[in-house]
Amino acid sequence: MKRSIIWIILLVLLALTVWKLASNKSVQEERVYRHDRNAAVHVTVDTVRQQAFTEGVRYTGTISSLLEGRVMTEVPGRVVHVAVAEGQWVEKGQVMVKLDGDMLRLQMEAAQVQVEGLEKDQQRYGILTEADAVQGVQLEKTDLALRGARIQLNTLKEQVQRTTITAPFSGYVTQLGVEVGTVLNPSMPVAMLTNDRALELVVSVPGPELNAFRKGQTVQVVLESGEGQVAATVESVGSRGDMAHNFPVRITLKSDADHGVKPGMAATVRSIPTDAKAWPTIPSTAIIGSSLDPEVYVVENGTAKRKRIVTAGRDEGMVAVSEGLTPGETVITSGFISLADGVPVKFR
């Protein structure tokens, strides 16, 4: 009897537990937000306009040095003297770092002794060979050994010379990676040299705008730091584009102390248009995806439609479009979070 009562109580408790869990699940499901796929997404839009960049298009890039590189060690050794410091100007051939070359010098002395001994053997065997006292093969072997010893001696002399590391070109020491006591192996970097007296700015220009630049053309480079404009010259116009159909245009400029032009600075250059061709133009905020594959959302019949486009240039937050859009179309400029192809949209 008692067992029956216990089982009944357990069953009742189990039933109450199941009921409570089911009740809690229904409450949680009611609290969970479910996006209504048929509900319109609120977005901001703009109209595609036909516009010509009559003052040219601005292109942005980073100024870099035409002559910059790492100074590497060519022989192993321990640093015994550092003759330069970061920020210091060095001339080509100036000593920068010296390595401990004692072991190499001892090897060079041993090679010198070997060469001197073989030279004496060569003289002796030469006399004996003329007198038919020894076979000529002995003289030939000595000649070959002497040639090998001389090559070894010259190699060691070259290695000893390379324990003194000099500047390969004139420039500023922008990085110094060693100090006295540092142990170096071949091809390890010692310092970074940068010559800021010859600079370049490389910008990517879309194909349709490429004819606005030509080799030898004088352009004005505007520094993003607001220090003014610097006259520059178009050095080359790329003959091969990248996957985004942009071509590199290299512009050279000289270091200007008045404007403080330095490698690493951001700068812009404005193209000089040969004509005032008008393009369908949209705000840059309308573009989604990467620069290699730009896309936009347009509004068609109250729904969003994703389109691929080809850009022709950018300026002042506006983008010229050469393919994919026509003037009068409506593009979405914000509200992309819940947006997808075919989703209904609302806008003012």
Coordinates of C-alpha atoms in Angstrom, one line a residue:
M1 CA 0.0 0.0 0.0
K2 CA 2.8 2.4 1.0
R3 CA 4.6 1.6 -2.2
S4 CA 1.6 2.4 -4.3
I5 CA 1.3 5.8 -2.6
I6 CA 5.0 6.5 -3.2
W7 CA 4.7 5.7 -6.9
I8 CA 1.6 7.8 -7.3
I9 CA 3.4 10.8 -5.6
L10 CA 6.4 10.3 -7.9
L11 CA 4.2 10.2 -11.0
V12 CA 2.4 13.4 -9.9
L13 CA 5.7 15.2 -9.4
L14 CA 7.0 14.1 -12.7
A15 CA 3.8 15.3 -14.4
L16 CA 4.1 18.7 -12.7
T17 CA 7.7 19.0 -13.8
V18 CA 6.9 18.2 -17.4
W19 CA 4.0 20.7 -17.4
K20 CA 6.2 23.4 -15.8
L21 CA 9.0 22.9 -18.4
A22 CA 6.6 23.0 -21.3
S23 CA 5.0 26.2 -19.9
N24 CA 8.4 27.8 -19.5
K25 CA 9.4 26.9 -23.1
S26 CA 6.2 28.4 -24.5
V27 CA 6.9 31.6 -22.6
Q28 CA 10.5 31.8 -23.9
E29 CA 9.3 31.2 -27.4
E30 CA 6.9 34.1 -27.1
R31 CA 9.7 36.4 -26.0
V32 CA 12.1 35.5 -28.8
Y33 CA 12.0 38.1 -31.6
R34 CA 11.3 36.6 -35.1
H35 CA 11.9 38.7 -38.1
D36 CA 9.0 39.0 -40.4
R37 CA 10.3 38.2 -43.9
N38 CA 7.4 40.0 -45.4
A39 CA 7.9 43.2 -43.3
A40 CA 9.5 46.1 -45.2
V41 CA 13.0 47.2 -44.2
H42 CA 13.5 50.9 -43.6
V43 CA 16.3 52.3 -45.7
T44 CA 17.8 55.6 -47.0
V45 CA 18.0 56.1 -50.7
D46 CA 19.4 58.5 -53.3
T47 CA 18.9 59.0 -57.0
V48 CA 21.5 58.2 -59.6
R49 CA 22.5 61.5 -61.3
Q50 CA 24.4 62.2 -64.5
Q51 CA 27.4 64.3 -63.4
A52 CA 30.8 65.3 -64.8
F53 CA 33.9 65.8 -62.6
T54 CA 34.9 69.0 -64.4
E55 CA 37.7 69.7 -61.9
G56 CA 39.1 66.2 -62.2
V57 CA 39.0 63.3 -59.9
R58 CA 41.0 63.0 -56.7
Y59 CA 43.1 59.8 -56.2
T60 CA 44.7 59.0 -52.8
G61 CA 47.9 57.1 -52.1
T62 CA 50.9 56.9 -49.8
I63 CA 54.2 58.6 -50.4
S64 CA 57.1 56.3 -50.4
S65 CA 60.9 56.5 -50.9
L66 CA 62.3 55.6 -54.3
L67 CA 65.5 54.4 -52.5
E68 CA 64.8 52.3 -49.4
G69 CA 66.0 49.0 -48.2
R70 CA 67.4 46.8 -45.4
V71 CA 71.1 46.6 -44.7
M72 CA 71.9 42.9 -44.3
T73 CA 74.9 41.1 -42.9
E74 CA 76.7 38.7 -45.2
V75 CA 79.0 36.9 -42.8
P76 CA 78.4 35.5 -39.3
G77 CA 79.8 37.4 -36.3
R78 CA 79.3 39.3 -33.1
V79 CA 78.8 43.1 -33.2
V80 CA 81.7 44.9 -31.6
H81 CA 81.0 48.4 -32.7
V82 CA 77.9 50.4 -33.8
A83 CA 78.8 53.6 -35.6
V84 CA 75.3 55.0 -36.3
A85 CA 72.1 55.8 -34.5
E86 CA 68.4 55.9 -35.6
G87 CA 67.6 59.1 -37.4
Q88 CA 71.1 59.7 -38.4
W89 CA 72.0 60.6 -42.0
V90 CA 74.7 58.4 -43.5
E91 CA 76.6 58.7 -46.8
K92 CA 77.2 55.8 -49.2
G93 CA 80.1 53.7 -48.1
Q94 CA 80.0 55.0 -44.5
V95 CA 80.8 52.5 -41.8
M96 CA 77.7 51.5 -39.9
V97 CA 78.5 48.3 -37.9
K98 CA 81.7 46.3 -37.3
L99 CA 81.7 42.5 -36.5
D100 CA 84.2 40.5 -34.6
G101 CA 86.4 39.1 -37.4
D102 CA 89.2 37.5 -35.3
M103 CA 88.5 33.9 -36.3
L104 CA 88.3 34.9 -40.0
R105 CA 91.6 36.7 -39.8
L106 CA 93.3 33.7 -38.2
Q107 CA 91.9 31.5 -41.0
M108 CA 93.2 34.1 -43.5
E109 CA 96.7 34.0 -41.9
A110 CA 96.7 30.2 -42.1
A111 CA 95.6 30.3 -45.7
Q112 CA 98.4 32.8 -46.4
V113 CA 101.0 30.4 -44.8
Q114 CA 99.7 27.6 -47.0
V115 CA 100.0 29.7 -50.1
E116 CA 103.6 30.6 -49.3
G117 CA 104.5 27.0 -48.6
L118 CA 102.9 25.8 -51.9
E119 CA 104.7 28.6 -53.8
K120 CA 108.1 27.3 -52.4
D121 CA 107.1 23.7 -53.4
Q122 CA 106.2 25.0 -56.8
Q123 CA 109.7 26.5 -57.2
R124 CA 111.4 23.3 -56.0
Y125 CA 109.4 20.9 -58.1
G126 CA 110.0 23.2 -61.1
I127 CA 113.8 22.9 -60.7
L128 CA 113.6 19.1 -60.1
T129 CA 111.3 18.6 -63.1
E130 CA 113.7 20.4 -65.4
A131 CA 116.5 18.2 -64.1
D132 CA 114.3 15.1 -64.6
A133 CA 114.7 14.4 -60.9
V134 CA 110.9 14.0 -60.3
Q135 CA 108.0 13.3 -62.5
G136 CA 106.1 16.3 -64.0
V137 CA 102.9 15.2 -62.4
Q138 CA 104.2 16.3 -59.0
L139 CA 104.6 19.8 -60.3
E140 CA 101.1 19.7 -61.8
K141 CA 99.6 18.7 -58.5
T142 CA 101.4 21.4 -56.7
D143 CA 100.2 24.0 -59.3
L144 CA 96.6 22.9 -58.7
A145 CA 96.9 22.9 -55.0
L146 CA 98.4 26.4 -55.1
R147 CA 95.5 27.7 -57.3
G148 CA 93.0 26.3 -54.8
A149 CA 94.8 27.8 -51.8
R150 CA 94.9 31.2 -53.5
I151 CA 91.1 31.0 -54.1
Q152 CA 90.6 30.1 -50.5
L153 CA 92.8 33.0 -49.4
N154 CA 90.9 35.5 -51.6
T155 CA 87.6 34.2 -50.2
L156 CA 88.7 34.7 -46.6
K157 CA 90.0 38.2 -47.5
E158 CA 86.5 39.1 -48.9
Q159 CA 84.8 37.7 -45.8
V160 CA 87.1 39.8 -43.5
Q161 CA 86.2 42.9 -45.5
R162 CA 82.5 42.2 -45.1
T163 CA 82.8 42.2 -41.3
T164 CA 82.7 45.9 -41.7
I165 CA 79.2 46.7 -42.8
T166 CA 78.8 50.0 -44.8
A167 CA 75.9 51.9 -46.1
P168 CA 74.9 50.8 -49.6
F169 CA 73.5 54.2 -50.4
S170 CA 73.0 57.5 -48.7
G171 CA 70.0 58.0 -46.5
Y172 CA 68.5 58.2 -43.0
V173 CA 68.8 55.2 -40.6
T174 CA 65.1 54.7 -39.9
Q175 CA 65.5 51.5 -38.1
L176 CA 68.5 50.0 -36.2
G177 CA 68.2 46.4 -35.1
V178 CA 71.5 45.6 -33.5
E179 CA 73.7 46.7 -30.6
V180 CA 77.1 45.8 -29.3
G181 CA 77.1 42.0 -28.4
T182 CA 74.4 41.0 -30.9
V183 CA 75.3 37.8 -32.7
L184 CA 74.4 37.9 -36.4
N185 CA 74.1 35.2 -39.0
P186 CA 74.2 35.8 -42.8
S187 CA 71.1 37.6 -44.2
M188 CA 70.0 39.0 -40.8
P189 CA 68.9 42.6 -41.0
V190 CA 71.1 45.3 -39.4
A191 CA 69.3 48.5 -40.2
M192 CA 66.8 50.1 -42.5
L193 CA 67.9 53.0 -44.7
T194 CA 65.6 55.5 -46.3
N195 CA 66.5 58.3 -48.7
D196 CA 63.7 60.9 -48.5
R197 CA 65.2 63.1 -51.2
A198 CA 63.6 61.2 -54.0
L199 CA 60.0 60.3 -53.3
E200 CA 57.1 58.8 -55.3
L201 CA 53.3 58.6 -55.0
V202 CA 51.5 55.6 -56.6
V203 CA 47.8 55.9 -57.2
S204 CA 45.3 53.5 -58.7
V205 CA 43.4 55.0 -61.6
P206 CA 40.4 53.3 -63.3
G207 CA 40.8 52.7 -67.0
P208 CA 38.2 55.3 -68.2
E209 CA 40.2 58.0 -66.4
L210 CA 43.7 56.8 -67.4
N211 CA 43.9 59.3 -70.3
A212 CA 43.9 62.2 -67.8
F213 CA 47.5 61.2 -67.0
R214 CA 50.5 61.1 -69.3
K215 CA 54.3 60.7 -68.7
G216 CA 56.1 63.9 -68.0
Q217 CA 52.9 65.7 -67.0
T218 CA 53.2 68.2 -64.1
V219 CA 50.6 67.6 -61.3
Q220 CA 49.9 69.0 -57.9
V221 CA 50.1 66.6 -54.9
V222 CA 48.1 67.7 -51.9
L223 CA 49.3 66.4 -48.5
E224 CA 46.6 65.1 -46.2
S225 CA 48.4 66.8 -43.3
G226 CA 47.2 70.1 -44.7
E227 CA 50.7 71.4 -45.3
G228 CA 49.8 72.6 -48.9
Q229 CA 50.6 71.4 -52.4
V230 CA 53.8 70.1 -53.9
A231 CA 54.6 70.1 -57.6
A232 CA 55.3 66.6 -59.0
T233 CA 55.8 64.8 -62.3
V234 CA 54.1 61.8 -63.7
E235 CA 56.8 59.2 -64.1
S236 CA 54.9 56.4 -65.7
V237 CA 51.3 55.2 -66.5
G238 CA 50.7 51.5 -65.9
S239 CA 50.1 49.3 -69.0
R240 CA 48.5 46.5 -67.0
G241 CA 45.5 46.8 -64.7
D242 CA 44.6 44.8 -61.7
M243 CA 41.4 42.7 -61.0
A244 CA 39.4 45.9 -60.3
H245 CA 40.5 47.3 -63.7
N246 CA 42.7 50.0 -62.0
F247 CA 46.1 51.0 -63.4
P248 CA 49.1 52.2 -61.3
V249 CA 50.2 55.8 -62.0
R250 CA 53.6 56.6 -60.5
I251 CA 54.3 60.2 -59.6
T252 CA 57.7 61.4 -58.5
L253 CA 58.3 64.4 -56.2
K254 CA 61.3 65.9 -54.4
S255 CA 61.5 66.2 -50.7
D256 CA 60.3 69.7 -49.7
A257 CA 61.5 70.9 -46.3
D258 CA 59.0 73.8 -46.4
H259 CA 56.1 71.3 -46.5
G260 CA 57.7 68.5 -44.5
V261 CA 57.1 65.8 -47.2
K262 CA 58.1 62.5 -45.7
P263 CA 57.7 58.8 -46.8
G264 CA 54.6 57.3 -45.3
M265 CA 52.5 60.4 -45.6
A266 CA 49.0 60.2 -47.2
A267 CA 48.5 62.4 -50.2
T268 CA 46.1 63.0 -53.1
V269 CA 46.5 64.0 -56.7
R270 CA 43.7 65.4 -58.9
S271 CA 43.5 64.3 -62.5
I272 CA 43.4 66.9 -65.3
P273 CA 40.5 65.8 -67.4
T274 CA 40.8 66.0 -71.2
D275 CA 37.1 66.3 -71.5
A276 CA 34.1 66.8 -69.1
K277 CA 32.5 63.4 -69.7
A278 CA 29.4 62.9 -67.5
W279 CA 28.9 59.6 -65.7
P280 CA 26.0 58.1 -63.6
T281 CA 27.1 59.2 -60.1
I282 CA 26.1 57.8 -56.7
P283 CA 27.2 58.4 -53.1
S284 CA 30.1 56.2 -52.0
T285 CA 28.0 55.0 -49.1
A286 CA 25.8 53.1 -51.6
I287 CA 28.6 50.7 -52.5
I288 CA 28.8 47.4 -50.8
G289 CA 31.3 44.6 -51.2
S290 CA 35.0 45.0 -52.1
S291 CA 36.7 47.5 -54.4
L292 CA 37.4 44.5 -56.7
D293 CA 33.8 43.6 -57.0
P294 CA 31.6 46.6 -56.1
E295 CA 27.8 46.2 -55.8
V296 CA 24.8 48.3 -54.9
Y297 CA 21.2 47.8 -54.0
V298 CA 18.6 49.5 -56.2
V299 CA 14.9 49.8 -55.5
E300 CA 12.7 48.2 -58.1
N301 CA 8.9 47.8 -57.5
G302 CA 9.3 48.4 -53.8
T303 CA 11.9 45.7 -53.3
A304 CA 15.7 45.7 -53.1
K305 CA 17.7 44.3 -56.0
R306 CA 21.4 43.7 -55.8
K307 CA 23.5 44.9 -58.8
R308 CA 27.1 44.6 -59.8
I309 CA 28.7 47.8 -61.1
V310 CA 32.0 49.1 -62.5
T311 CA 33.4 52.3 -61.1
A312 CA 35.2 55.0 -63.1
G313 CA 36.4 57.3 -60.4
R314 CA 35.7 58.9 -57.0
D315 CA 35.7 62.4 -55.7
E316 CA 34.3 64.2 -52.6
G317 CA 32.3 61.2 -51.5
M318 CA 30.8 60.6 -54.9
V319 CA 31.5 57.7 -57.3
A320 CA 31.3 57.7 -61.1
V321 CA 29.8 54.5 -62.5
S322 CA 30.7 53.3 -66.0
E323 CA 28.6 50.1 -66.0
G324 CA 25.6 48.8 -64.1
L325 CA 23.5 51.9 -63.4
T326 CA 21.5 54.5 -65.4
P327 CA 20.5 58.0 -64.3
G328 CA 17.2 58.1 -62.5
E329 CA 17.5 54.8 -60.7
T330 CA 17.2 54.7 -56.9
V331 CA 20.1 53.3 -54.9
I332 CA 20.0 52.4 -51.2
T333 CA 22.6 54.3 -49.2
S334 CA 22.0 52.9 -45.6
G335 CA 20.0 50.3 -43.8
F336 CA 21.9 47.2 -45.1
I337 CA 21.8 45.2 -41.9
S338 CA 18.5 43.3 -42.6
L339 CA 18.7 43.8 -46.4
A340 CA 18.8 41.0 -48.9
D341 CA 17.9 40.6 -52.6
G342 CA 14.1 40.7 -53.0
V343 CA 13.3 42.1 -49.5
P344 CA 10.6 44.8 -49.4
V345 CA 11.9 48.3 -48.5
K346 CA 10.4 51.5 -47.2
F347 CA 12.0 54.9 -47.6
R348 CA 11.0 58.6 -47.4

